[in-house]
GROMACS .gro file of C-alpha atoms in nm:
model
  329
    1MET     CA    1  -0.936   5.187  -0.983
    2LYS     CA    2  -1.255   4.943  -1.011
    3THR     CA    3  -1.184   4.855  -1.409
    4PHE     CA    4  -0.760   4.787  -1.283
    5PHE     CA    5  -0.825   4.588  -0.998
    6SER     CA    6  -1.127   4.363  -1.245
    7LEU     CA    7  -0.835   4.363  -1.460
    8LEU     CA    8  -0.607   4.199  -1.215
    9ALA     CA    9  -0.800   3.975  -1.050
   10VAL     CA   10  -0.843   3.876  -1.414
   11LEU     CA   11  -0.501   3.797  -1.479
   12ILE     CA   12  -0.430   3.642  -1.155
   13PHE     CA   13  -0.674   3.422  -1.240
   14GLN     CA   14  -0.536   3.288  -1.536
   15LEU     CA   15  -0.205   3.250  -1.459
   16SER     CA   16  -0.300   3.051  -1.164
   17SER     CA   17  -0.527   2.856  -1.452
   18ALA     CA   18  -0.196   2.816  -1.664
   19GLN     CA   19  -0.012   2.677  -1.343
   20LYS     CA   20  -0.236   2.371  -1.335
   21VAL     CA   21  -0.319   2.285  -1.703
   22VAL     CA   22  -0.005   2.011  -1.870
   23TYR     CA   23  -0.068   2.008  -2.250
   24PHE     CA   24  -0.001   1.697  -2.381
   25PRO     CA   25   0.021   1.537  -2.785
   26GLY     CA   26  -0.007   1.182  -2.703
   27PHE     CA   27   0.201   0.881  -2.618
   28GLU     CA   28   0.391   0.787  -2.900
   29LEU     CA   29   0.401   0.383  -2.988
   30ILE     CA   30   0.802   0.286  -3.045
   31ASN     CA   31   0.853  -0.074  -3.220
   32MET     CA   32   0.463  -0.125  -3.225
   33GLU     CA   33   0.254  -0.152  -3.511
   34PRO     CA   34   0.081   0.216  -3.572
   35ASN     CA   35  -0.252   0.179  -3.390
   36SER     CA   36  -0.436   0.511  -3.336
   37GLY     CA   37  -0.707   0.298  -3.106
   38LEU     CA   38  -0.444   0.242  -2.833
   39GLN     CA   39  -0.253   0.546  -2.873
   40TYR     CA   40  -0.620   0.679  -2.812
   41SER     CA   41  -0.694   0.470  -2.533
   42THR     CA   42  -0.363   0.561  -2.349
   43SER     CA   43  -0.377   0.901  -2.379
   44LYS     CA   44  -0.673   0.968  -2.258
   45LEU     CA   45  -0.616   0.722  -1.985
   46ILE     CA   46  -0.345   0.858  -1.829
   47LYS     CA   47  -0.547   1.167  -1.863
   48SER     CA   48  -0.792   1.081  -1.630
   49TYR     CA   49  -0.599   0.887  -1.362
   50ILE     CA   50  -0.321   1.216  -1.360
   51GLU     CA   51  -0.659   1.427  -1.292
   52ASP     CA   52  -0.849   1.155  -1.053
   53ASN     CA   53  -0.526   1.184  -0.854
   54HIS     CA   54  -0.421   1.588  -0.894
   55ASP     CA   55  -0.539   1.930  -0.953
   56TYR     CA   56  -0.431   1.948  -1.290
   57THR     CA   57  -0.599   1.881  -1.587
   58VAL     CA   58  -0.455   1.720  -1.883
   59LEU     CA   59  -0.548   1.881  -2.241
   60LEU     CA   60  -0.453   1.658  -2.549
   61ASP     CA   61  -0.421   1.732  -2.902
   62GLU     CA   62  -0.734   1.749  -3.043
   63ARG     CA   63  -0.655   1.533  -3.333
   64ILE     CA   64  -0.597   1.230  -3.100
   65GLY     CA   65  -0.848   0.991  -3.208
   66GLY     CA   66  -0.960   1.142  -3.505
   67ASP     CA   67  -0.811   0.900  -3.833
   68GLY     CA   68  -0.568   0.780  -3.847
   69TYR     CA   69  -0.232   0.744  -3.582
   70LEU     CA   70  -0.044   1.046  -3.470
   71GLY     CA   71   0.375   1.066  -3.537
   72ARG     CA   72   0.621   1.220  -3.288
   73GLU     CA   73   0.499   1.536  -3.234
   74PRO     CA   74   0.825   1.814  -3.244
   75LEU     CA   75   0.953   1.939  -2.991
   76SER     CA   76   0.884   2.321  -3.142
   77THR     CA   77   0.550   2.211  -3.194
   78SER     CA   78   0.434   2.134  -2.838
   79VAL     CA   79   0.567   2.413  -2.727
   80ALA     CA   80   0.362   2.638  -2.956
   81LYS     CA   81   0.103   2.445  -2.897
   82SER     CA   82   0.139   2.491  -2.481
   83THR     CA   83   0.169   2.880  -2.560
   84GLU     CA   84  -0.138   2.880  -2.746
   85ILE     CA   85  -0.345   2.778  -2.493
   86ASN     CA   86  -0.168   2.954  -2.176
   87SER     CA   87  -0.033   2.621  -2.004
   88ARG     CA   88   0.301   2.643  -1.816
   89TYR     CA   89   0.379   2.320  -1.877
   90PHE     CA   90   0.360   2.030  -2.173
   91MET     CA   91   0.406   1.678  -2.149
   92THR     CA   92   0.586   1.425  -2.392
   93GLY     CA   93   0.474   1.050  -2.339
   94GLU     CA   94   0.604   0.754  -2.547
   95ILE     CA   95   0.530   0.307  -2.503
   96HIS     CA   96   0.837   0.118  -2.650
   97TYR     CA   97   0.827  -0.255  -2.666
   98LEU     CA   98   1.161  -0.417  -2.664
   99GLN     CA   99   1.178  -0.800  -2.603
  100GLY     CA  100   0.881  -0.899  -2.518
  101VAL     CA  101   0.856  -0.562  -2.248
  102TYR     CA  102   0.586  -0.244  -2.287
  103ILE     CA  103   0.819   0.080  -2.099
  104ILE     CA  104   0.604   0.375  -2.017
  105SER     CA  105   0.776   0.701  -2.049
  106LEU     CA  106   0.648   1.039  -1.896
  107GLY     CA  107   0.795   1.339  -1.907
  108VAL     CA  108   0.697   1.733  -1.795
  109TYR     CA  109   0.896   2.042  -1.959
  110GLU     CA  110   0.890   2.401  -1.843
  111THR     CA  111   0.687   2.557  -2.186
  112THR     CA  112   0.893   2.887  -2.147
  113THR     CA  113   1.227   2.685  -2.040
  114ARG     CA  114   1.215   2.409  -2.234
  115GLU     CA  115   1.350   2.206  -1.952
  116GLN     CA  116   1.227   1.858  -1.764
  117VAL     CA  117   1.076   1.953  -1.431
  118TRP     CA  118   1.002   1.618  -1.378
  119HIS     CA  119   1.009   1.241  -1.576
  120ASP     CA  120   0.921   0.845  -1.411
  121MET     CA  121   0.905   0.506  -1.630
  122ALA     CA  122   0.740   0.188  -1.586
  123LYS     CA  123   0.752  -0.127  -1.748
  124GLY     CA  124   0.519  -0.456  -1.826
  125ALA     CA  125   0.541  -0.795  -1.994
  126ALA     CA  126   0.184  -0.773  -2.186
  127GLU     CA  127  -0.046  -0.549  -2.283
  128GLN     CA  128  -0.338  -0.608  -1.993
  129ASP     CA  129  -0.009  -0.470  -1.821
  130LEU     CA  130  -0.077  -0.081  -1.950
  131ASP     CA  131  -0.367   0.006  -1.738
  132PRO     CA  132  -0.215  -0.063  -1.380
  133LEU     CA  133   0.107   0.133  -1.526
  134LEU     CA  134  -0.054   0.430  -1.619
  135SER     CA  135  -0.268   0.447  -1.299
  136ARG     CA  136   0.076   0.421  -1.099
  137LEU     CA  137   0.218   0.674  -1.334
  138GLY     CA  138  -0.102   0.918  -1.291
  139ARG     CA  139  -0.033   0.881  -0.906
  140SER     CA  140   0.322   0.923  -0.929
  141PHE     CA  141   0.292   1.244  -1.197
  142PHE     CA  142   0.491   1.545  -1.029
  143THR     CA  143   0.535   1.394  -0.666
  144ASN     CA  144   0.922   1.265  -0.534
  145ARG     CA  145   0.701   0.886  -0.579
  146THR     CA  146   0.770   0.653  -0.863
  147ALA     CA  147   0.537   0.404  -1.021
  148LYS     CA  148   0.819   0.181  -0.955
  149THR     CA  149   0.736   0.164  -0.611
  150ASP     CA  150   0.436   0.294  -0.591
  151ILE     CA  151   0.206  -0.038  -0.614
  152GLU     CA  152  -0.123  -0.081  -0.470
  153ILE     CA  153  -0.185  -0.429  -0.409
  154ASP     CA  154  -0.451  -0.500  -0.712
  155GLU     CA  155  -0.178  -0.275  -0.964
  156VAL     CA  156   0.111  -0.573  -1.002
  157THR     CA  157   0.158  -0.657  -1.297
  158GLU     CA  158   0.317  -0.968  -1.528
  159TYR     CA  159   0.647  -0.797  -1.535
  160ASP     CA  160   0.632  -0.748  -1.168
  161GLN     CA  161   0.562  -1.083  -1.100
  162GLN     CA  162   0.924  -1.154  -1.274
  163GLY     CA  163   1.164  -0.937  -1.042
  164VAL     CA  164   1.307  -0.982  -0.719
  165GLU     CA  165   1.135  -0.685  -0.558
  166LEU     CA  166   0.793  -0.773  -0.587
  167ALA     CA  167   0.780  -1.203  -0.589
  168GLN     CA  168   0.372  -1.154  -0.626
  169ILE     CA  169   0.190  -1.420  -0.681
  170LYS     CA  170  -0.195  -1.447  -0.757
  171VAL     CA  171  -0.258  -1.589  -0.430
  172ASN     CA  172  -0.413  -1.469  -0.096
  173HIS     CA  173  -0.394  -1.742   0.118
  174TYR     CA  174  -0.088  -1.752   0.352
  175MET     CA  175   0.058  -1.923   0.623
  176GLY     CA  176   0.313  -1.762   0.873
  177ILE     CA  177   0.472  -1.761   1.239
  178MET     CA  178   0.519  -1.575   1.481
  179LEU     CA  179   0.735  -1.421   1.726
  180GLY     CA  180   0.698  -1.247   2.025
  181GLY     CA  181   0.571  -1.187   2.387
  182LYS     CA  182   0.304  -1.086   2.651
  183ALA     CA  183   0.281  -0.852   2.870
  184ILE     CA  184   0.077  -0.844   3.185
  185PRO     CA  185   0.049  -0.616   3.440
  186ASN     CA  186   0.234  -0.662   3.767
  187GLU     CA  187   0.354  -0.997   3.597
  188SER     CA  188   0.632  -1.089   3.408
  189ILE     CA  189   0.701  -0.998   3.025
  190LEU     CA  190   0.578  -1.379   2.876
  191SER     CA  191   0.740  -1.470   2.521
  192GLY     CA  192   0.571  -1.610   2.286
  193PHE     CA  193   0.532  -1.787   1.986
  194GLY     CA  194   0.291  -1.931   1.747
  195ILE     CA  195   0.119  -1.984   1.398
  196THR     CA  196  -0.090  -1.823   1.228
  197TYR     CA  197  -0.323  -1.844   0.854
  198THR     CA  198  -0.450  -1.549   0.635
  199TYR     CA  199  -0.688  -1.477   0.424
  200ASP     CA  200  -0.654  -1.168   0.229
  201ALA     CA  201  -0.995  -1.031   0.104
  202SER     CA  202  -0.833  -0.736  -0.028
  203THR     CA  203  -1.022  -0.471   0.115
  204PHE     CA  204  -1.036  -0.723   0.474
  205LEU     CA  205  -0.756  -0.978   0.577
  206PHE     CA  206  -0.936  -1.262   0.843
  207ASN     CA  207  -0.677  -1.411   1.020
  208LEU     CA  208  -0.673  -1.723   1.216
  209ASP     CA  209  -0.406  -1.721   1.471
  210PHE     CA  210  -0.244  -1.996   1.794
  211GLU     CA  211  -0.024  -1.882   2.008
  212LEU     CA  212   0.121  -1.979   2.316
  213PHE     CA  213   0.333  -1.771   2.565
  214PRO     CA  214   0.503  -1.984   2.848
  215SER     CA  215   0.605  -1.783   3.192
  216SER     CA  216   0.949  -1.679   3.229
  217SER     CA  217   0.940  -1.758   3.535
  218LEU     CA  218   1.001  -1.472   3.721
  219SER     CA  219   0.711  -1.232   3.832
  220VAL     CA  220   0.857  -0.944   3.904
  221ASN     CA  221   0.563  -0.779   4.111
  222HIS     CA  222   0.470  -1.102   4.380
  223ARG     CA  223   0.642  -1.167   4.700
  224SER     CA  224   0.752  -1.514   4.545
  225PRO     CA  225   0.969  -1.641   4.354
  226ASP     CA  226   0.815  -1.927   4.269
  227ARG     CA  227   0.534  -1.791   4.102
  228THR     CA  228   0.508  -1.878   3.720
  229ILE     CA  229   0.168  -1.773   3.470
  230HIS     CA  230   0.142  -1.977   3.126
  231SER     CA  231  -0.141  -1.883   2.876
  232GLY     CA  232  -0.201  -1.943   2.520
  233ASN     CA  233  -0.509  -1.842   2.265
  234ALA     CA  234  -0.648  -1.943   1.987
  235SER     CA  235  -0.863  -1.638   1.810
  236LEU     CA  236  -1.016  -1.590   1.497
  237GLY     CA  237  -1.019  -1.191   1.401
  238VAL     CA  238  -1.034  -0.969   1.114
  239THR     CA  239  -0.713  -0.699   1.001
  240TYR     CA  240  -0.850  -0.367   0.773
  241PRO     CA  241  -0.546  -0.217   0.629
  242LEU     CA  242  -0.537   0.146   0.649
  243SER     CA  243  -0.429   0.188   0.259
  244ARG     CA  244  -0.422  -0.042  -0.010
  245LYS     CA  245  -0.028   0.023  -0.088
  246ARG     CA  246   0.236  -0.325  -0.026
  247THR     CA  247   0.342  -0.185   0.310
  248THR     CA  248   0.130   0.037   0.521
  249PHE     CA  249  -0.049   0.061   0.857
  250TYR     CA  250  -0.334  -0.156   0.979
  251ILE     CA  251  -0.595  -0.199   1.302
  252ASN     CA  252  -0.721  -0.554   1.390
  253GLY     CA  253  -0.951  -0.746   1.620
  254GLY     CA  254  -1.148  -1.046   1.702
  255MET     CA  255  -1.277  -1.339   1.968
  256GLU     CA  256  -1.038  -1.560   2.115
  257TYR     CA  257  -1.068  -1.860   2.301
  258SER     CA  258  -0.773  -1.865   2.573
  259TYR     CA  259  -0.673  -2.044   2.884
  260THR     CA  260  -0.448  -1.890   3.172
  261GLN     CA  261  -0.272  -2.092   3.422
  262ILE     CA  262  -0.122  -1.966   3.772
  263ASN     CA  263   0.125  -2.160   3.968
  264ASP     CA  264   0.277  -2.030   4.283
  265SER     CA  265   0.466  -2.271   4.591
  266GLU     CA  266   0.429  -1.956   4.894
  267TYR     CA  267   0.492  -2.121   5.243
  268ASP     CA  268   0.524  -2.445   5.070
  269VAL     CA  269   0.208  -2.491   4.969
  270ASP     CA  270   0.178  -2.537   4.615
  271TYR     CA  271  -0.104  -2.359   4.426
  272HIS     CA  272  -0.254  -2.417   4.103
  273ASP     CA  273  -0.504  -2.205   3.914
  274THR     CA  274  -0.603  -2.322   3.583
  275GLU     CA  275  -0.950  -2.129   3.386
  276SER     CA  276  -0.993  -2.120   2.990
  277GLY     CA  277  -1.257  -1.923   2.801
  278ILE     CA  278  -1.361  -1.664   2.554
  279GLY     CA  279  -1.224  -1.315   2.511
  280ALA     CA  280  -1.116  -1.046   2.266
  281TYR     CA  281  -0.814  -0.819   2.121
  282PHE     CA  282  -0.798  -0.536   1.963
  283GLY     CA  283  -0.502  -0.321   1.863
  284GLY     CA  284  -0.311  -0.246   1.530
  285GLY     CA  285   0.022  -0.264   1.364
  286PHE     CA  286   0.183  -0.237   1.035
  287MET     CA  287   0.247  -0.409   0.737
  288ILE     CA  288   0.538  -0.521   0.508
  289ASN     CA  289   0.547  -0.605   0.159
  290ARG     CA  290   0.161  -0.683   0.190
  291ASN     CA  291   0.109  -0.820  -0.214
  292SER     CA  292   0.444  -1.048  -0.146
  293THR     CA  293   0.485  -1.402  -0.124
  294VAL     CA  294   0.682  -1.323   0.198
  295ASN     CA  295   0.548  -1.051   0.425
  296LEU     CA  296   0.562  -0.903   0.790
  297ARG     CA  297   0.361  -0.797   0.970
  298ILE     CA  298   0.424  -0.601   1.391
  299PHE     CA  299   0.127  -0.599   1.572
  300ALA     CA  300   0.059  -0.494   1.900
  301ALA     CA  301  -0.277  -0.607   2.041
  302ALA     CA  302  -0.488  -0.590   2.405
  303SER     CA  303  -0.605  -0.921   2.526
  304VAL     CA  304  -0.898  -0.842   2.723
  305PRO     CA  305  -1.037  -1.188   2.885
  306PHE     CA  306  -1.412  -1.288   3.007
  307TYR     CA  307  -1.318  -1.506   3.271
  308LYS     CA  308  -1.126  -1.474   3.576
  309VAL     CA  309  -0.874  -1.665   3.716
  310ASP     CA  310  -0.686  -1.596   4.085
  311ASP     CA  311  -0.961  -1.410   4.142
  312THR     CA  312  -0.880  -1.155   3.856
  313LYS     CA  313  -0.934  -1.055   3.471
  314VAL     CA  314  -0.546  -1.166   3.372
  315SER     CA  315  -0.542  -0.890   3.063
  316GLY     CA  316  -0.270  -0.853   2.848
  317VAL     CA  317  -0.057  -0.689   2.562
  318LYS     CA  318   0.035  -0.917   2.257
  319PHE     CA  319   0.304  -0.817   2.084
  320GLY     CA  320   0.558  -0.931   1.796
  321ILE     CA  321   0.625  -1.003   1.399
  322VAL     CA  322   0.447  -1.252   1.182
  323THR     CA  323   0.661  -1.378   0.884
  324SER     CA  324   0.358  -1.499   0.619
  325PHE     CA  325   0.456  -1.724   0.351
  326ALA     CA  326   0.229  -1.762   0.068
  327ARG     CA  327   0.029  -2.035  -0.060
  328LYS     CA  328  -0.051  -2.093  -0.402
  329LYS     CA  329  -0.422  -2.242  -0.430
   0.00000   0.00000   0.00000
């Protein structure tokens, strides 16, 4: 009985291991000069990117990296080799060069049925695009994501820049327009607008903002209907995206120099109080199309002044949408 359970454990281990092994004969180069070095490097790279991102082991053809270029391996040969190493899947790959465009195609097949169970493609306009394209394909491998849309900010290719979906240019300076408001407890929700400057330093973004929140003229929780509040600020802050995707959540915070003005005319007595000073803000939001010439940020942030006006620290929550436009270097 002990021997039986030992053999069963070995069998289960082998079956589970087979689920995570993919045989890959290497990339076939189409409409390109046969190049064993390019074939070897691209095949090794996709192996590394898949294994770095997923719990799979990619086994390359042992001849890859040897003398000469390996031509297309017949499907029956791939099935036989995959069966020999007890792999449930095998992968085929092609790199086409057509009218100045590199097209990488990857497909995964079930060894026993020869049915395709996954496929993805990526396009580039220059040979230096091959590495970011392989990185994208390595992440999308055996997932519902696609290499066309799953793009990190440092993987934009020359081909992407020519497309409509990604108007990416190699800049990291942005000017933007803010439209939103500011909610102040026990006061009105003030409308707001402003201009922003953003410097994208890859890991962090640095923001310089100028915002104005004129009063909406009604202060719903005060006795006087004539009470108004005006507020404005200049702020310097840091934004930290929570991923390197072009669409991601983020957190941010910084310091601001602001002013707050309260006007009232209760009982025929005009009252005005204006104070200014430094404060802080912190919050977060959602960033859309970070690596494009036009991007959006939806934000909300608590604004806390360190000074008092009308004997009260008039804190509030800023919110809105920032539309930013890239500035060329």
